[in-house]
PDB file of C-alpha atoms in Angstrom:
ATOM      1  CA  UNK A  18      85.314 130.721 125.269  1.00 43.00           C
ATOM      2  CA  UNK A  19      87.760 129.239 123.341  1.00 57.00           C
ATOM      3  CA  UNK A  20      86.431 127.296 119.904  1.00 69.00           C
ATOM      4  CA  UNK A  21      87.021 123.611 119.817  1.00 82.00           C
ATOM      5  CA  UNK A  22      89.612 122.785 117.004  1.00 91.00           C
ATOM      6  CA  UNK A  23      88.182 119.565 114.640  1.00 95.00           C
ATOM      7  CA  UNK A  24      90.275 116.523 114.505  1.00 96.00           C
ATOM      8  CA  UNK A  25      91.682 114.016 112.319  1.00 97.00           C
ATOM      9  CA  UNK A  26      92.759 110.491 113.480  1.00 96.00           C
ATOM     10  CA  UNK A  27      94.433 109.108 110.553  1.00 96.00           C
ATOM     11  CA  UNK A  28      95.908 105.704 111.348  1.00 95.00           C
ATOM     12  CA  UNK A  29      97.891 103.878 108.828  1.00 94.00           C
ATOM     13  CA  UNK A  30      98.077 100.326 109.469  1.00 93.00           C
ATOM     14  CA  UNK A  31     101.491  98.568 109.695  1.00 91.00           C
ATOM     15  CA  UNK A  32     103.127 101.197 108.921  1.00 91.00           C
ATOM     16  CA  UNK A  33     107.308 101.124 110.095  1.00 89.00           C
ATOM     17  CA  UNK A  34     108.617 103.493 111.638  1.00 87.00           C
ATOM     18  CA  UNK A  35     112.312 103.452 109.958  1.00 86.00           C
ATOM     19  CA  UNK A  36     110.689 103.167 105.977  1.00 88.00           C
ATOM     20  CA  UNK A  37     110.250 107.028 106.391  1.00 89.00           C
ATOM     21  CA  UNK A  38     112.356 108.039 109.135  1.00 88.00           C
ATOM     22  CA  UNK A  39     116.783 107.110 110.033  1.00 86.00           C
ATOM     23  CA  UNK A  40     119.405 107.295 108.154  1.00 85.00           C
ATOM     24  CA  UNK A  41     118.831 104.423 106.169  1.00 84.00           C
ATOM     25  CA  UNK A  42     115.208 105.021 105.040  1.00 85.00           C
ATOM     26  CA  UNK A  43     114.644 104.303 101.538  1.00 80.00           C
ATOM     27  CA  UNK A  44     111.227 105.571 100.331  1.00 88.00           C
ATOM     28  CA  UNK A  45     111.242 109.446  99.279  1.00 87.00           C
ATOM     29  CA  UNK A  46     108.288 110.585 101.648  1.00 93.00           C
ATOM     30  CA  UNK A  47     108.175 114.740 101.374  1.00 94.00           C
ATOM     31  CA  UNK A  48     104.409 115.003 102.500  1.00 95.00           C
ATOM     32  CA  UNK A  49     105.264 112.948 105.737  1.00 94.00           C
ATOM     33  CA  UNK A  50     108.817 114.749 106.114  1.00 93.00           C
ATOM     34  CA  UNK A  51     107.020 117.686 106.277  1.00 92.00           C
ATOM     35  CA  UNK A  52     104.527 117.021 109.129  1.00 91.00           C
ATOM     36  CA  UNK A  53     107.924 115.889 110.967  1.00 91.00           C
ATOM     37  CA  UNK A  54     109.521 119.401 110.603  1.00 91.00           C
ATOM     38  CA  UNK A  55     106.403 120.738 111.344  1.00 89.00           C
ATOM     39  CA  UNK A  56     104.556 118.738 114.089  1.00 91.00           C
ATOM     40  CA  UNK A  57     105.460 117.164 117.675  1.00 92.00           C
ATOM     41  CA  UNK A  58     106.876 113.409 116.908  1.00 90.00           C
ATOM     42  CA  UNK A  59     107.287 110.557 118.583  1.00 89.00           C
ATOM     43  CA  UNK A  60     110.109 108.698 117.603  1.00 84.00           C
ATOM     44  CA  UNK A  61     110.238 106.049 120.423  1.00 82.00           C
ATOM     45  CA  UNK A  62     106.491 104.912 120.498  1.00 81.00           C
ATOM     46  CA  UNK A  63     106.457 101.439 121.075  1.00 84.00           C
ATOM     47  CA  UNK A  64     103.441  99.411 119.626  1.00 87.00           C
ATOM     48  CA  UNK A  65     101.918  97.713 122.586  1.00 87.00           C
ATOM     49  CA  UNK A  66     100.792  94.337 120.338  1.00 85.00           C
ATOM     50  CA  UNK A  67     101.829  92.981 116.967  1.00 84.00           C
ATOM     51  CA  UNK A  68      97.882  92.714 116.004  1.00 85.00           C
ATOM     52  CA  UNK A  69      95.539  95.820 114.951  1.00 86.00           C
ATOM     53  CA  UNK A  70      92.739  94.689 117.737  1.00 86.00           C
ATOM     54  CA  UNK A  71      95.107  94.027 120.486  1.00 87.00           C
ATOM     55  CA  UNK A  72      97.067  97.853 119.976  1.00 89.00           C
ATOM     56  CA  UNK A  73      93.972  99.830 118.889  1.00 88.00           C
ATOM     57  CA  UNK A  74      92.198  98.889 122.026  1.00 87.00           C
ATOM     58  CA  UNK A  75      95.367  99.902 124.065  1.00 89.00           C
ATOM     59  CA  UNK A  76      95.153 103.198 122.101  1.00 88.00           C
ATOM     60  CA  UNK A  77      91.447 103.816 122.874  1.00 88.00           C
ATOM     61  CA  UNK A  78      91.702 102.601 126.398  1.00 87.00           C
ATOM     62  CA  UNK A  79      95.084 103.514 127.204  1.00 86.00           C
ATOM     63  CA  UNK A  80      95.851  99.814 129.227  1.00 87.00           C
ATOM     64  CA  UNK A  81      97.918  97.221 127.713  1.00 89.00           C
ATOM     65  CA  UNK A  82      95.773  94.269 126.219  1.00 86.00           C
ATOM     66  CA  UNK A  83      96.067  91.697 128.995  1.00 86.00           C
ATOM     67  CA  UNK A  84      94.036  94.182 130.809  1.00 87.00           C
ATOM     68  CA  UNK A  85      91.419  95.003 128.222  1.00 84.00           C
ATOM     69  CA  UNK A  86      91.551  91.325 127.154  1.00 83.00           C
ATOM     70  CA  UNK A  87      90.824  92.514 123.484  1.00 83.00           C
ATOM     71  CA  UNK A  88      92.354  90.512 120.752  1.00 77.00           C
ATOM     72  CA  UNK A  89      91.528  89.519 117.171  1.00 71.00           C
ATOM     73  CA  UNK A  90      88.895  87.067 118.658  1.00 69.00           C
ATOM     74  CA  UNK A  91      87.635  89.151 121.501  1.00 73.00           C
ATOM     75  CA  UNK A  92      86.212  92.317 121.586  1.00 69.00           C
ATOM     76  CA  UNK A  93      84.084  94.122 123.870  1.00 68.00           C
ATOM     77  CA  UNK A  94      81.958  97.485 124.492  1.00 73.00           C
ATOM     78  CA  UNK A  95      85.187  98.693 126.239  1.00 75.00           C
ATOM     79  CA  UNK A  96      86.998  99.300 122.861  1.00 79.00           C
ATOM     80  CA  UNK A  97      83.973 102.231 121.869  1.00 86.00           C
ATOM     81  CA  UNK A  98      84.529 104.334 125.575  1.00 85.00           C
ATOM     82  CA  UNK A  99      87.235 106.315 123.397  1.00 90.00           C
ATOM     83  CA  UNK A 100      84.210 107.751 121.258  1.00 93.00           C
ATOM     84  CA  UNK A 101      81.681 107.695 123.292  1.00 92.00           C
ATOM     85  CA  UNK A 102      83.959 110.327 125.777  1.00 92.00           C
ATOM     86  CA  UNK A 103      84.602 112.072 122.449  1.00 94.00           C
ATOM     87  CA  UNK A 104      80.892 112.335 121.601  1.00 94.00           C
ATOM     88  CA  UNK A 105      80.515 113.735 125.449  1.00 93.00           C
ATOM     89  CA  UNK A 106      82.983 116.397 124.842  1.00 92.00           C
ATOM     90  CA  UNK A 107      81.218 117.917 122.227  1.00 94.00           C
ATOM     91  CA  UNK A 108      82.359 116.561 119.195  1.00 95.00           C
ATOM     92  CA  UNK A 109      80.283 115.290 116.088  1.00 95.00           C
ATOM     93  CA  UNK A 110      81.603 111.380 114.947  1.00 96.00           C
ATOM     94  CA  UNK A 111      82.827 110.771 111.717  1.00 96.00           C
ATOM     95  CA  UNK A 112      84.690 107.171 110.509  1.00 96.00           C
ATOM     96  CA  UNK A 113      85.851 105.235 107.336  1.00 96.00           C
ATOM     97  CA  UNK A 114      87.733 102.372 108.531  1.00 92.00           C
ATOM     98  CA  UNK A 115      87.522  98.320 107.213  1.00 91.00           C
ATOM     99  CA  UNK A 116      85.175  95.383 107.559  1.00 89.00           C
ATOM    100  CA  UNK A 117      85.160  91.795 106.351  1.00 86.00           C
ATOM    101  CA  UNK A 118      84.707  88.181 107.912  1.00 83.00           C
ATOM    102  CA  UNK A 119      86.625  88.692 111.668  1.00 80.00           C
ATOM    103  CA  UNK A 120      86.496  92.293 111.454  1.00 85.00           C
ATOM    104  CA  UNK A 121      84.087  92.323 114.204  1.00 84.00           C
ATOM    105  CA  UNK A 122      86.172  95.217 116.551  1.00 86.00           C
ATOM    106  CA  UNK A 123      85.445  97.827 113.832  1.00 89.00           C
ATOM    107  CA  UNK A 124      81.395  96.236 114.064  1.00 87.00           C
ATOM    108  CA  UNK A 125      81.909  97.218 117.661  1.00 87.00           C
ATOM    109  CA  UNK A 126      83.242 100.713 117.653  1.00 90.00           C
ATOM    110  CA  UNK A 127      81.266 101.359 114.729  1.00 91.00           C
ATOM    111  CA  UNK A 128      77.854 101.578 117.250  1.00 91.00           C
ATOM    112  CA  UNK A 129      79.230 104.924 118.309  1.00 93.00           C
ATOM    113  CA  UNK A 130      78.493 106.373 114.979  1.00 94.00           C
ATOM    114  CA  UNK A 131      75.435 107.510 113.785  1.00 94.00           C
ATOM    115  CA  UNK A 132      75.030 104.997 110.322  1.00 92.00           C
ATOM    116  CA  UNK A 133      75.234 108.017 108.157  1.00 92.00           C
ATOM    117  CA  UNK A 134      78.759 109.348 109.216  1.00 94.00           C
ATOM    118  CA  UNK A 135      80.603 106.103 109.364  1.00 94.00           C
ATOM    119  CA  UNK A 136      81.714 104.511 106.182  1.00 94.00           C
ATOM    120  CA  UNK A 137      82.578 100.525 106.637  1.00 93.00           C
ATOM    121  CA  UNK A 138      84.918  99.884 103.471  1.00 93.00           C
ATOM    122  CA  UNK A 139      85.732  96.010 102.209  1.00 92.00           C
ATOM    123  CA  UNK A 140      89.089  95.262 104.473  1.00 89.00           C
ATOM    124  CA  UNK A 141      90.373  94.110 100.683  1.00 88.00           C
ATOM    125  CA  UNK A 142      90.191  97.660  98.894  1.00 89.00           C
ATOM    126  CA  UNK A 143      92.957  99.561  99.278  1.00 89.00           C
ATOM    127  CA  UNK A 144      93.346 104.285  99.134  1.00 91.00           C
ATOM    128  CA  UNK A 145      92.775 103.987  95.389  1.00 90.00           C
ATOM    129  CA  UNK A 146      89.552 101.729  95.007  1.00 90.00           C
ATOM    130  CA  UNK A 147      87.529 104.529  96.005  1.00 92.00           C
ATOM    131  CA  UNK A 148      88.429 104.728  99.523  1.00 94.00           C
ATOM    132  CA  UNK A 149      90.150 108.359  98.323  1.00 94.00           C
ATOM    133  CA  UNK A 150      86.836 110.032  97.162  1.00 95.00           C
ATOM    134  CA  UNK A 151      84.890 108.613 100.304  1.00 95.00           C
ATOM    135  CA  UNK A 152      87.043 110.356 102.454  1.00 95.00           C
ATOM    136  CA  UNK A 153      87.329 113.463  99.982  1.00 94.00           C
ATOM    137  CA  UNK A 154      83.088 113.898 100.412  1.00 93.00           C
ATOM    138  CA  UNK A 155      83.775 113.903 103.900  1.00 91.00           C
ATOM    139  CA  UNK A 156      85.729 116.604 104.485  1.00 93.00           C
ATOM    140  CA  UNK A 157      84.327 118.727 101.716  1.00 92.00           C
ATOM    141  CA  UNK A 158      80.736 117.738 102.565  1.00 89.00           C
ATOM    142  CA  UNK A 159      78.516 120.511 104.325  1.00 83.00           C
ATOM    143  CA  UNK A 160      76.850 118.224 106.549  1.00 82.00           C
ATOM    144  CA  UNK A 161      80.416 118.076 109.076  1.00 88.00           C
ATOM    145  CA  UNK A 162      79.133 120.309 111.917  1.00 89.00           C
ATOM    146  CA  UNK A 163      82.517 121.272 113.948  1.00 90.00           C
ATOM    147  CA  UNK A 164      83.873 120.106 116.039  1.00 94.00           C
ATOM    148  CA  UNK A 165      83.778 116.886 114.731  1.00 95.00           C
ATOM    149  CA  UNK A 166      85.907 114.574 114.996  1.00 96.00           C
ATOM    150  CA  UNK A 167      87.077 111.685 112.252  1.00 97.00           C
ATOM    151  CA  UNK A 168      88.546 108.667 112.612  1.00 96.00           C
ATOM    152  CA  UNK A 169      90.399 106.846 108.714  1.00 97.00           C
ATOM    153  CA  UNK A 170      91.789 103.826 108.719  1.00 95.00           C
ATOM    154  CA  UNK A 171      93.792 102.552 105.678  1.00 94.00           C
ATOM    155  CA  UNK A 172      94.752  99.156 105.153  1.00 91.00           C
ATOM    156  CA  UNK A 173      97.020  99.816 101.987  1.00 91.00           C
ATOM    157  CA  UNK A 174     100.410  98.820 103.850  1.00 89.00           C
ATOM    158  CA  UNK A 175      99.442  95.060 104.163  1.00 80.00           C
ATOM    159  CA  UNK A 176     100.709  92.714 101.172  1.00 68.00           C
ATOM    160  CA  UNK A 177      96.846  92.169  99.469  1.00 70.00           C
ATOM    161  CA  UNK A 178      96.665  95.923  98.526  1.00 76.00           C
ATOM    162  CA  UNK A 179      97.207  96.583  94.597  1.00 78.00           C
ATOM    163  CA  UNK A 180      98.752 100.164  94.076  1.00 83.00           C
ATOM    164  CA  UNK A 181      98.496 101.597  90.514  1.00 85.00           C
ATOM    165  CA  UNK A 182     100.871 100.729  88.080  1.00 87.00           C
ATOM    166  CA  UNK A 183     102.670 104.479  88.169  1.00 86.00           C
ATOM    167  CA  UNK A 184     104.356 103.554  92.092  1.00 88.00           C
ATOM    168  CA  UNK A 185     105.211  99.727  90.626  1.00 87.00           C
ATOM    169  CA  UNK A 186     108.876 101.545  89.679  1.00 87.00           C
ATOM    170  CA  UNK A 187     111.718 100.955  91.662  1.00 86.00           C
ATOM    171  CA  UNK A 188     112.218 104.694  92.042  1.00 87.00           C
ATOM    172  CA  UNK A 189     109.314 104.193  94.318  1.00 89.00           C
ATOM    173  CA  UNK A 190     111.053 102.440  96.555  1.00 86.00           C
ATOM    174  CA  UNK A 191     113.289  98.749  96.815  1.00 85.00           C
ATOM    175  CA  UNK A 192     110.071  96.788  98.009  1.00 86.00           C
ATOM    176  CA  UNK A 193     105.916  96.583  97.400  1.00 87.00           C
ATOM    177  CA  UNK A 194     106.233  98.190 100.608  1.00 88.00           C
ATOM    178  CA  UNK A 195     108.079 100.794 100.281  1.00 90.00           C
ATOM    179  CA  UNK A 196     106.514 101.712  97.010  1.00 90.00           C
ATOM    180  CA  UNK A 197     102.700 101.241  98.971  1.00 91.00           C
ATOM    181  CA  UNK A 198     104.306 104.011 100.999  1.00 93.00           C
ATOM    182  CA  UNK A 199     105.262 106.452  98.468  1.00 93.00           C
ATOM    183  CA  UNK A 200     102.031 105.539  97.058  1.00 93.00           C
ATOM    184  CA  UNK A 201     100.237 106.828 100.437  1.00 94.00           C
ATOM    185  CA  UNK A 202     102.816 109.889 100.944  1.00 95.00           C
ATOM    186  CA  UNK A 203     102.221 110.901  97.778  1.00 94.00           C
ATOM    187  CA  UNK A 204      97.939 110.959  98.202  1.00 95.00           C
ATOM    188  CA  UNK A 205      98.658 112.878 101.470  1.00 95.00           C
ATOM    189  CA  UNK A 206     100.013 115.794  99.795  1.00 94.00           C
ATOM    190  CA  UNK A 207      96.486 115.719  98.103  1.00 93.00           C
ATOM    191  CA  UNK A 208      94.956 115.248 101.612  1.00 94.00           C
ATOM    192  CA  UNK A 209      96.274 118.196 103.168  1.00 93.00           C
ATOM    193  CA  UNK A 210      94.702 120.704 100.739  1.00 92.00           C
ATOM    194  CA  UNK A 211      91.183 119.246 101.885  1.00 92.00           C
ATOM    195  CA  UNK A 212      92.125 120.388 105.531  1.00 91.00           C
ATOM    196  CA  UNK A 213      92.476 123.560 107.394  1.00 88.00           C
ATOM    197  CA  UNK A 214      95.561 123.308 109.944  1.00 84.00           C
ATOM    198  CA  UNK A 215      94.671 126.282 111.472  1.00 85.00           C
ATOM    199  CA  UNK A 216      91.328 124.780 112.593  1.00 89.00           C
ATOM    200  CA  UNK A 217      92.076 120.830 112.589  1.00 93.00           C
ATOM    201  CA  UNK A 218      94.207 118.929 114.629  1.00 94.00           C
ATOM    202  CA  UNK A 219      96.038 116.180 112.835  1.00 95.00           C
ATOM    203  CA  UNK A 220      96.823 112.189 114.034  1.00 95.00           C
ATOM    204  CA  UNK A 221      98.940 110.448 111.751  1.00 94.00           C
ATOM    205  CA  UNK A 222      99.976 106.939 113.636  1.00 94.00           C
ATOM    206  CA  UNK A 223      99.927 103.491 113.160  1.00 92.00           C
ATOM    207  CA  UNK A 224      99.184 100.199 114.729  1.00 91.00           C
ATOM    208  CA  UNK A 225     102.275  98.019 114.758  1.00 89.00           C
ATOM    209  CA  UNK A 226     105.087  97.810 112.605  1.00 84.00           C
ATOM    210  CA  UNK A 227     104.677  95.131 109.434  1.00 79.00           C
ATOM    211  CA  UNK A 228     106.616  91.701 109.115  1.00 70.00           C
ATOM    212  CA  UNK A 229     110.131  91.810 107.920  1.00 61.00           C
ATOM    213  CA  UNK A 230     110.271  89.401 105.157  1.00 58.00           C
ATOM    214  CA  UNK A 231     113.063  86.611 105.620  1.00 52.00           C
ATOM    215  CA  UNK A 232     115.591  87.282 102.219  1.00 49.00           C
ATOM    216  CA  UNK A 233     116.923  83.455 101.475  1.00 49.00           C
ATOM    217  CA  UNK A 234     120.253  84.104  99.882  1.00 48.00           C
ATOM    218  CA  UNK A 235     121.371  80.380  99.670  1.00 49.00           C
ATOM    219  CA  UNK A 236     124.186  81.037 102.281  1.00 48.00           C
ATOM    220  CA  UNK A 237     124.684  78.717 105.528  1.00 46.00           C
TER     221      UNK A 237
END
């Protein structure tokens, strides 16, 4: 019998699609340009809600939210089935995603964990706060049985995360955003010497895309 393979379900929250892929991207991203050459990759997935609650429970139910009904104020036991079929396959949980005031879908998916495997970080910290070395003593702690299976999800993309002052340089990137993004390519190149591709399948998605900022240039 075949061994089961661990996995990795990184999701990187409002993360675009053409800041590290096109013709006109403009963040240098080698870490992520290198899963492209070397993965399968999606290029026309289409986010099925602008709002984290809304598309993750489309991604762990696989229907569209106006038939799961989940949205930032509702949120139900049918957002945990994903894990709890997961946990029925064989596979040992593992999560560090965000909580704060309204964070209540990651309180609900959260009961599929045991307490000491999932890691509920302050929704304001962003990769660098500490969030790094939590996920770091996961995958280097002895305590992962495989196959396990472990869900990260980083909030550094939105506009409250600080970055250090290194990535605040234009050659960074044009934007914040763009330079939050080098910031996070540059950590995954870290990231990937903690794993073993041979033996872990790796997720790297996102929600939804971010805002585009409205530029006023004074012009009617």
């Amino acid at each position: 019998i075949k061994k089961k393979g661990n996995v990795i379900f990184f999701l990187i929250d409002g993360l675009r699609l053409n800041k590290f892929y096109g013709k006109n991207r403009t963040v240098n991203t080698p870490n992520i340009d290198l899963l492209l050459k070397k993965s399968i990759f999606f290029n026309s997935a289409i986010s099925s809600a602008d709002g984290t609650f809304a598309s993750m429970g489309s991604i762990f139910t696989s229907q569209y939210p106006s038939v799961t009904g989940i949205t930032w104020a509702n949120n139900h036991s049918k957002s945990r089935k994903f894990f709890e079929n997961i946990k029925l396959g064989g596979y040992e949980l593992h999560a560090t995603f965000p909580t704060g005031p309204g964070y209540d879908f990651f309180q609900t998916i959260s009961k599929s964990f045991k307490k000491e495997n999932c890691d509920l970080v302050d929704w304001k910290k962003g990769l660098f706060d500490g969030i790094d070395e939590i996920i770091h003593t996961h995958l280097t702690s002895k305590k992962m049985k495989s196959p396990w299976f472990y869900y990260i999800h980083l909030m550094d993309m939105h506009l409250q995360r600080s970055i250090p002052s290194k990535f605040k340089s234009s050659m960074y990137g044009k934007t914040f955003y763009e330079r939050k993004l080098a910031l996070i390519d540059f950590w995954l190149g870290e990231f990937f010497k903690l794993i073993d591709l041979n033996d872990t399948m790796l997720i790297l998605t996102s929600d939804h895309g971010e805002y585009i900022p409205i530029i006023k240039t004074g012009k009617k």
